[in-house]
CSV table of N, CA, C and O in Angstrom, one decimal:
chain,number,residue,atom,x,y,z
X,17,MET,N,171.1,92.4,39.9
X,17,MET,CA,170.0,91.9,39.5
X,17,MET,C,169.7,92.0,37.9
X,17,MET,O,169.7,93.1,37.6
X,18,THR,N,169.4,90.7,37.3
X,18,THR,CA,169.2,90.9,35.8
X,18,THR,C,167.7,90.9,35.7
X,18,THR,O,167.2,90.3,36.3
X,19,ARG,N,167.3,91.8,34.6
X,19,ARG,CA,166.0,92.0,34.3
X,19,ARG,C,165.7,91.2,33.1
X,19,ARG,O,166.5,91.1,32.1
X,20,GLU,N,164.6,90.2,33.0
X,20,GLU,CA,164.4,89.4,32.0
X,20,GLU,C,163.6,90.2,30.8
X,20,GLU,O,162.9,91.3,31.0
X,21,PRO,N,164.1,90.0,29.5
X,21,PRO,CA,163.4,90.9,28.5
X,21,PRO,C,162.0,90.7,28.4
X,21,PRO,O,161.3,89.6,28.7
X,22,GLN,N,161.5,91.8,28.1
X,22,GLN,CA,160.0,92.0,27.8
X,22,GLN,C,159.3,91.4,26.6
X,22,GLN,O,158.1,91.2,26.3
X,23,ARG,N,160.2,91.3,25.6
X,23,ARG,CA,159.6,91.0,24.3
X,23,ARG,C,160.7,90.3,23.6
X,23,ARG,O,162.1,90.6,23.6
X,24,PHE,N,160.3,89.3,22.6
X,24,PHE,CA,161.1,88.5,21.6
X,24,PHE,C,160.4,88.7,20.4
X,24,PHE,O,159.0,88.6,20.5
X,25,THR,N,161.1,88.1,19.3
X,25,THR,CA,160.5,88.0,18.1
X,25,THR,C,160.8,86.3,17.7
X,25,THR,O,162.1,86.0,17.9
X,26,ILE,N,159.8,85.6,17.6
X,26,ILE,CA,160.0,84.0,17.3
X,26,ILE,C,159.8,83.9,15.7
X,26,ILE,O,158.9,84.5,15.1
X,27,PHE,N,161.1,83.3,15.1
X,27,PHE,CA,160.8,83.0,13.9
X,27,PHE,C,160.7,81.4,13.7
X,27,PHE,O,161.4,80.7,14.1
X,28,LEU,N,159.7,81.0,12.8
X,28,LEU,CA,159.7,79.5,12.6
X,28,LEU,C,160.4,79.3,11.1
X,28,LEU,O,159.9,79.8,10.2
X,29,VAL,N,161.5,78.2,11.3
X,29,VAL,CA,162.2,78.3,10.1
X,29,VAL,C,162.3,76.6,9.8
X,29,VAL,O,162.3,75.9,10.6
X,30,PRO,N,162.1,76.3,8.4
X,30,PRO,CA,162.2,75.0,8.5
X,30,PRO,C,163.5,74.4,8.6
X,30,PRO,O,164.5,75.0,8.2
X,31,GLU,N,163.7,73.2,9.2
X,31,GLU,CA,164.7,72.5,9.5
X,31,GLU,C,165.7,72.3,8.4
X,31,GLU,O,166.9,72.3,8.4
X,32,HIS,N,165.2,72.1,7.4
X,32,HIS,CA,166.0,71.4,6.1
X,32,HIS,C,166.9,72.9,5.6
X,32,HIS,O,167.7,72.5,4.9
X,33,VAL,N,166.4,73.9,6.0
X,33,VAL,CA,167.0,75.1,5.5
X,33,VAL,C,168.4,75.2,6.4
X,33,VAL,O,168.4,75.8,7.2
X,34,GLU,N,169.5,74.6,6.2
X,34,GLU,CA,170.5,74.5,7.0
X,34,GLU,C,171.5,75.7,6.3
X,34,GLU,O,172.0,76.7,7.2
X,35,ASP,N,171.7,76.0,5.2
X,35,ASP,CA,172.2,77.1,4.7
X,35,ASP,C,171.5,77.9,3.8
X,35,ASP,O,171.1,77.6,2.9
X,36,ARG,N,171.3,79.1,4.6
X,36,ARG,CA,170.2,79.7,3.9
X,36,ARG,C,170.7,80.6,2.7
X,36,ARG,O,170.1,81.6,2.2
X,37,GLY,N,171.7,80.1,2.0
X,37,GLY,CA,172.4,80.9,0.8
X,37,GLY,C,172.6,82.5,1.2
X,37,GLY,O,172.3,83.1,0.2
X,38,GLY,N,173.0,82.9,2.3
X,38,GLY,CA,173.2,84.5,2.7
X,38,GLY,C,171.8,85.1,3.0
X,38,GLY,O,171.9,86.3,3.4
X,39,ALA,N,170.6,84.3,3.0
X,39,ALA,CA,169.4,84.8,3.3
X,39,ALA,C,169.4,85.0,5.0
X,39,ALA,O,169.8,84.2,5.5
X,40,SER,N,168.8,86.1,5.2
X,40,SER,CA,168.6,86.3,6.8
X,40,SER,C,167.5,85.4,7.2
X,40,SER,O,166.8,84.7,6.6
X,41,VAL,N,167.5,85.1,8.7
X,41,VAL,CA,166.6,84.2,9.4
X,41,VAL,C,165.1,84.8,9.2
X,41,VAL,O,164.2,84.2,8.9
X,42,GLU,N,165.0,86.0,8.9
X,42,GLU,CA,163.7,86.6,8.5
X,42,GLU,C,163.2,86.2,7.5
X,42,GLU,O,162.0,85.9,7.2
X,43,ASP,N,164.1,86.3,6.3
X,43,ASP,CA,163.7,86.0,5.2
X,43,ASP,C,163.6,84.4,4.9
X,43,ASP,O,162.6,84.0,4.1
X,44,SER,N,164.1,83.7,5.8
X,44,SER,CA,163.8,82.1,5.5
X,44,SER,C,162.6,81.7,6.3
X,44,SER,O,162.3,80.4,6.2
X,45,ALA,N,162.2,82.4,7.1
X,45,ALA,CA,161.0,82.1,8.1
X,45,ALA,C,159.8,81.8,7.5
X,45,ALA,O,159.4,82.6,6.5
X,46,VAL,N,159.1,80.9,7.6
X,46,VAL,CA,157.6,80.8,7.4
X,46,VAL,C,156.7,81.4,8.0
X,46,VAL,O,155.2,81.9,7.6
X,47,ARG,N,157.0,81.8,9.3
X,47,ARG,CA,156.0,82.7,10.2
X,47,ARG,C,156.9,83.1,11.1
X,47,ARG,O,158.2,82.7,11.7
X,48,SER,N,156.4,84.3,11.8
X,48,SER,CA,157.1,85.0,12.8
X,48,SER,C,156.0,85.8,13.7
X,48,SER,O,154.8,85.9,13.5
X,49,ALA,N,156.4,86.0,14.9
X,49,ALA,CA,155.4,86.5,15.8
X,49,ALA,C,156.4,87.2,16.7
X,49,ALA,O,157.4,86.9,17.3
X,50,VAL,N,156.0,88.7,17.3
X,50,VAL,CA,156.3,89.2,18.3
X,50,VAL,C,155.8,88.9,19.6
X,50,VAL,O,154.4,88.9,19.6
X,51,VAL,N,156.5,88.3,20.6
X,51,VAL,CA,155.9,87.8,21.9
X,51,VAL,C,156.2,88.5,22.9
X,51,VAL,O,157.1,89.1,23.0
X,52,GLU,N,155.1,88.9,23.9
X,52,GLU,CA,155.7,89.9,25.0
X,52,GLU,C,155.4,89.0,26.4
X,52,GLU,O,154.6,87.9,26.5
X,53,ALA,N,156.4,89.3,27.4
X,53,ALA,CA,156.4,88.8,28.6
X,53,ALA,C,154.9,88.9,29.3
X,53,ALA,O,154.3,89.8,29.2
X,54,THR,N,154.5,87.6,30.0
X,54,THR,CA,153.1,87.8,30.6
X,54,THR,C,153.4,88.0,32.2
X,54,THR,O,152.6,88.4,32.8
X,55,GLY,N,154.7,87.7,32.6
X,55,GLY,CA,154.8,87.9,34.0
X,55,GLY,C,154.7,86.7,34.7
X,55,GLY,O,154.8,86.7,36.1
X,56,GLU,N,154.4,85.5,34.1
X,56,GLU,CA,154.3,84.3,34.6
X,56,GLU,C,155.2,83.3,34.3
X,56,GLU,O,155.8,83.5,33.0
X,57,LYS,N,155.2,82.1,35.0
X,57,LYS,CA,156.2,81.2,34.4
X,57,LYS,C,155.1,80.0,34.0
X,57,LYS,O,154.2,79.9,34.3
X,58,GLY,N,155.9,79.5,32.7
X,58,GLY,CA,155.3,78.4,31.9
X,58,GLY,C,155.5,77.1,32.8
X,58,GLY,O,156.1,77.0,33.8
X,59,ALA,N,154.8,76.0,32.4
X,59,ALA,CA,155.0,74.7,32.8
X,59,ALA,C,156.5,74.1,32.8
X,59,ALA,O,156.8,73.3,33.7
X,60,SER,N,157.3,74.7,31.9
X,60,SER,CA,158.8,74.4,32.0
X,60,SER,C,159.6,75.2,33.1
X,60,SER,O,160.6,75.0,33.2
X,61,GLY,N,158.8,75.9,33.5
X,61,GLY,CA,159.5,76.8,34.7
X,61,GLY,C,160.3,78.0,34.1
X,61,GLY,O,160.7,79.0,34.8
X,62,TYR,N,160.2,78.1,33.0
X,62,TYR,CA,160.9,79.5,32.1
X,62,TYR,C,159.6,80.7,32.0
X,62,TYR,O,158.3,80.2,31.9
X,63,PRO,N,160.2,81.8,31.8
X,63,PRO,CA,159.1,83.1,31.6
X,63,PRO,C,158.1,82.6,30.5
X,63,PRO,O,158.6,82.2,29.3
X,64,ARG,N,157.0,83.0,30.6
X,64,ARG,CA,155.7,82.6,29.5
X,64,ARG,C,155.9,84.0,28.9
X,64,ARG,O,155.7,85.1,29.2
X,65,TYR,N,155.7,83.9,27.4
X,65,TYR,CA,155.7,85.1,26.2
X,65,TYR,C,154.3,84.7,25.4
X,65,TYR,O,154.3,83.5,25.1
X,66,ILE,N,153.4,85.7,25.0
X,66,ILE,CA,152.5,85.2,24.4
X,66,ILE,C,152.5,86.5,23.1
X,66,ILE,O,152.8,87.8,23.5
X,67,GLY,N,151.9,86.1,21.9
X,67,GLY,CA,151.7,87.3,21.0
X,67,GLY,C,151.2,86.6,19.6
X,67,GLY,O,152.0,85.6,19.1
X,68,HIS,N,150.4,87.1,18.9
X,68,HIS,CA,150.1,86.8,17.5
X,68,HIS,C,149.8,85.4,17.4
X,68,HIS,O,150.5,84.6,16.4
X,69,GLY,N,149.3,84.5,18.1
X,69,GLY,CA,149.2,83.0,18.0
X,69,GLY,C,150.2,82.1,18.6
X,69,GLY,O,150.0,80.7,18.4
X,70,MET,N,151.1,82.7,19.3
X,70,MET,CA,152.2,81.9,19.5
X,70,MET,C,152.1,81.9,21.1
X,70,MET,O,152.1,83.2,21.8
X,71,VAL,N,152.5,81.0,22.1
X,71,VAL,CA,152.7,80.9,23.6
X,71,VAL,C,154.1,80.2,23.8
X,71,VAL,O,154.0,79.0,23.3
X,72,ALA,N,155.0,80.9,24.4
X,72,ALA,CA,156.2,80.4,24.4
X,72,ALA,C,156.9,80.4,25.7
X,72,ALA,O,156.6,81.6,26.3
X,73,ASP,N,157.5,79.4,26.1
X,73,ASP,CA,158.2,79.5,27.4
X,73,ASP,C,159.7,79.5,26.8
X,73,ASP,O,160.3,78.6,26.1
X,74,ILE,N,160.3,80.6,27.2
X,74,ILE,CA,161.5,81.0,26.7
X,74,ILE,C,162.7,81.5,27.8
X,74,ILE,O,162.3,82.0,28.7
X,75,ASP,N,163.9,80.5,28.0
X,75,ASP,CA,164.8,80.9,28.8
X,75,ASP,C,165.6,82.1,28.2
X,75,ASP,O,166.3,82.3,27.1
X,76,PRO,N,165.4,83.2,28.8
X,76,PRO,CA,165.8,84.6,28.6
X,76,PRO,C,167.3,84.5,28.3
X,76,PRO,O,167.8,85.3,27.7
X,77,SER,N,168.1,83.9,29.3
X,77,SER,CA,169.6,83.9,29.2
X,77,SER,C,170.2,83.3,28.0
X,77,SER,O,171.1,83.6,27.4
X,78,THR,N,169.6,82.0,27.5
X,78,THR,CA,170.2,81.5,26.4
X,78,THR,C,169.3,81.9,25.2
X,78,THR,O,169.7,81.2,24.2
X,79,ARG,N,168.3,82.5,25.2
X,79,ARG,CA,167.3,82.5,24.1
X,79,ARG,C,166.7,81.3,23.8
X,79,ARG,O,166.7,81.0,22.3
X,80,THR,N,166.4,80.3,24.3
X,80,THR,CA,166.3,78.9,24.1
X,80,THR,C,164.8,78.8,24.2
X,80,THR,O,164.1,79.0,25.3
X,81,VAL,N,163.7,78.4,23.1
X,81,VAL,CA,162.4,78.1,23.3
X,81,VAL,C,162.1,76.6,24.0
X,81,VAL,O,162.6,75.9,23.3
X,82,GLU,N,161.9,76.6,25.0
X,82,GLU,CA,161.6,75.4,26.1
X,82,GLU,C,160.3,74.8,25.7
X,82,GLU,O,160.2,73.6,25.8
X,83,ALA,N,159.3,75.8,25.2
X,83,ALA,CA,158.1,75.2,25.1
X,83,ALA,C,157.3,76.2,24.2
X,83,ALA,O,157.5,77.3,24.2
X,84,LEU,N,156.5,75.5,23.1
X,84,LEU,CA,156.0,76.5,22.2
X,84,LEU,C,154.6,75.7,21.4
X,84,LEU,O,154.6,74.6,21.2
X,85,LEU,N,153.5,76.9,21.6
X,85,LEU,CA,152.6,76.4,20.9
X,85,LEU,C,152.0,77.6,20.2
X,85,LEU,O,152.3,78.7,20.4
X,86,VAL,N,151.7,76.8,18.6
X,86,VAL,CA,151.5,77.6,17.6
X,86,VAL,C,150.0,77.7,17.4
X,86,VAL,O,149.4,76.6,17.0
X,87,ASP,N,149.2,78.8,17.6
X,87,ASP,CA,147.8,78.7,17.3
X,87,ASP,C,147.1,77.4,18.0
X,87,ASP,O,146.2,76.8,17.6
X,88,GLY,N,147.5,77.2,19.2
X,88,GLY,CA,147.0,76.0,20.2
X,88,GLY,C,147.6,74.7,20.0
X,88,GLY,O,147.2,73.8,20.8
X,89,ALA,N,148.5,74.6,19.1
X,89,ALA,CA,149.0,73.2,18.6
X,89,ALA,C,150.5,73.2,18.9
X,89,ALA,O,151.3,74.2,18.6
X,90,GLU,N,151.2,72.3,19.1
X,90,GLU,CA,152.5,72.0,19.2
X,90,GLU,C,153.3,72.2,17.9
X,90,GLU,O,152.4,72.2,16.8
X,91,LEU,N,154.4,72.8,17.7
X,91,LEU,CA,155.2,73.0,16.8
X,91,LEU,C,155.2,71.7,15.7
X,91,LEU,O,155.5,70.6,16.2
X,92,ASP,N,154.7,72.1,14.5
X,92,ASP,CA,155.0,70.8,13.5
X,92,ASP,C,156.6,70.4,13.3
X,92,ASP,O,157.6,71.2,13.4
X,93,TYR,N,156.5,69.0,12.9
X,93,TYR,CA,157.9,68.5,12.7
X,93,TYR,C,158.4,69.3,11.6
X,93,TYR,O,157.8,69.5,10.5
X,94,GLY,N,159.8,69.4,11.7
X,94,GLY,CA,160.5,70.0,10.4
X,94,GLY,C,160.6,71.7,10.8
X,94,GLY,O,161.2,72.0,9.7
X,95,LEU,N,160.0,72.0,11.5
X,95,LEU,CA,160.1,73.4,12.0
X,95,LEU,C,160.9,73.8,13.1
X,95,LEU,O,160.8,72.9,14.1
X,96,THR,N,161.9,74.6,13.0
X,96,THR,CA,162.9,74.9,14.3
X,96,THR,C,162.0,76.6,14.6
X,96,THR,O,161.9,77.3,13.9
X,97,ALA,N,162.3,76.8,15.9
X,97,ALA,CA,161.8,78.2,16.6
X,97,ALA,C,163.2,78.7,17.0
X,97,ALA,O,164.0,78.2,17.7
X,98,LEU,N,163.6,79.9,16.1
X,98,LEU,CA,164.7,80.9,16.6
X,98,LEU,C,164.0,82.1,17.1
X,98,LEU,O,162.9,82.6,16.7
X,99,VAL,N,165.1,82.6,18.0
X,99,VAL,CA,164.5,83.9,18.8
X,99,VAL,C,165.6,85.0,18.7
X,99,VAL,O,166.6,84.7,18.9
X,100,THR,N,165.0,86.2,18.4
X,100,THR,CA,166.0,87.3,18.6
X,100,THR,C,165.2,88.3,19.6
X,100,THR,O,163.9,88.3,19.8
X,101,PRO,N,166.0,89.3,20.2
X,101,PRO,CA,165.4,90.2,20.9
X,101,PRO,C,164.7,91.4,20.3
X,101,PRO,O,164.7,91.4,19.3
């Protein structure tokens, strides 16, 4: 039995930043948040994580953000959500 991670860090990075010139994801992000598991499943069917103004449904096996609200709104065009444990 595998256990789902209880915490992730989400980084919002501009999509146009293809080659960060050696900069880390953390340095390229315009915003970040540590989100914690709620124990619930989101509308997408994946575990829900909440923290610091972000609500995310994350597939823990692939670390893919399946749904994301930032301060109650959908993610702005031109931003990509990257996840680290």
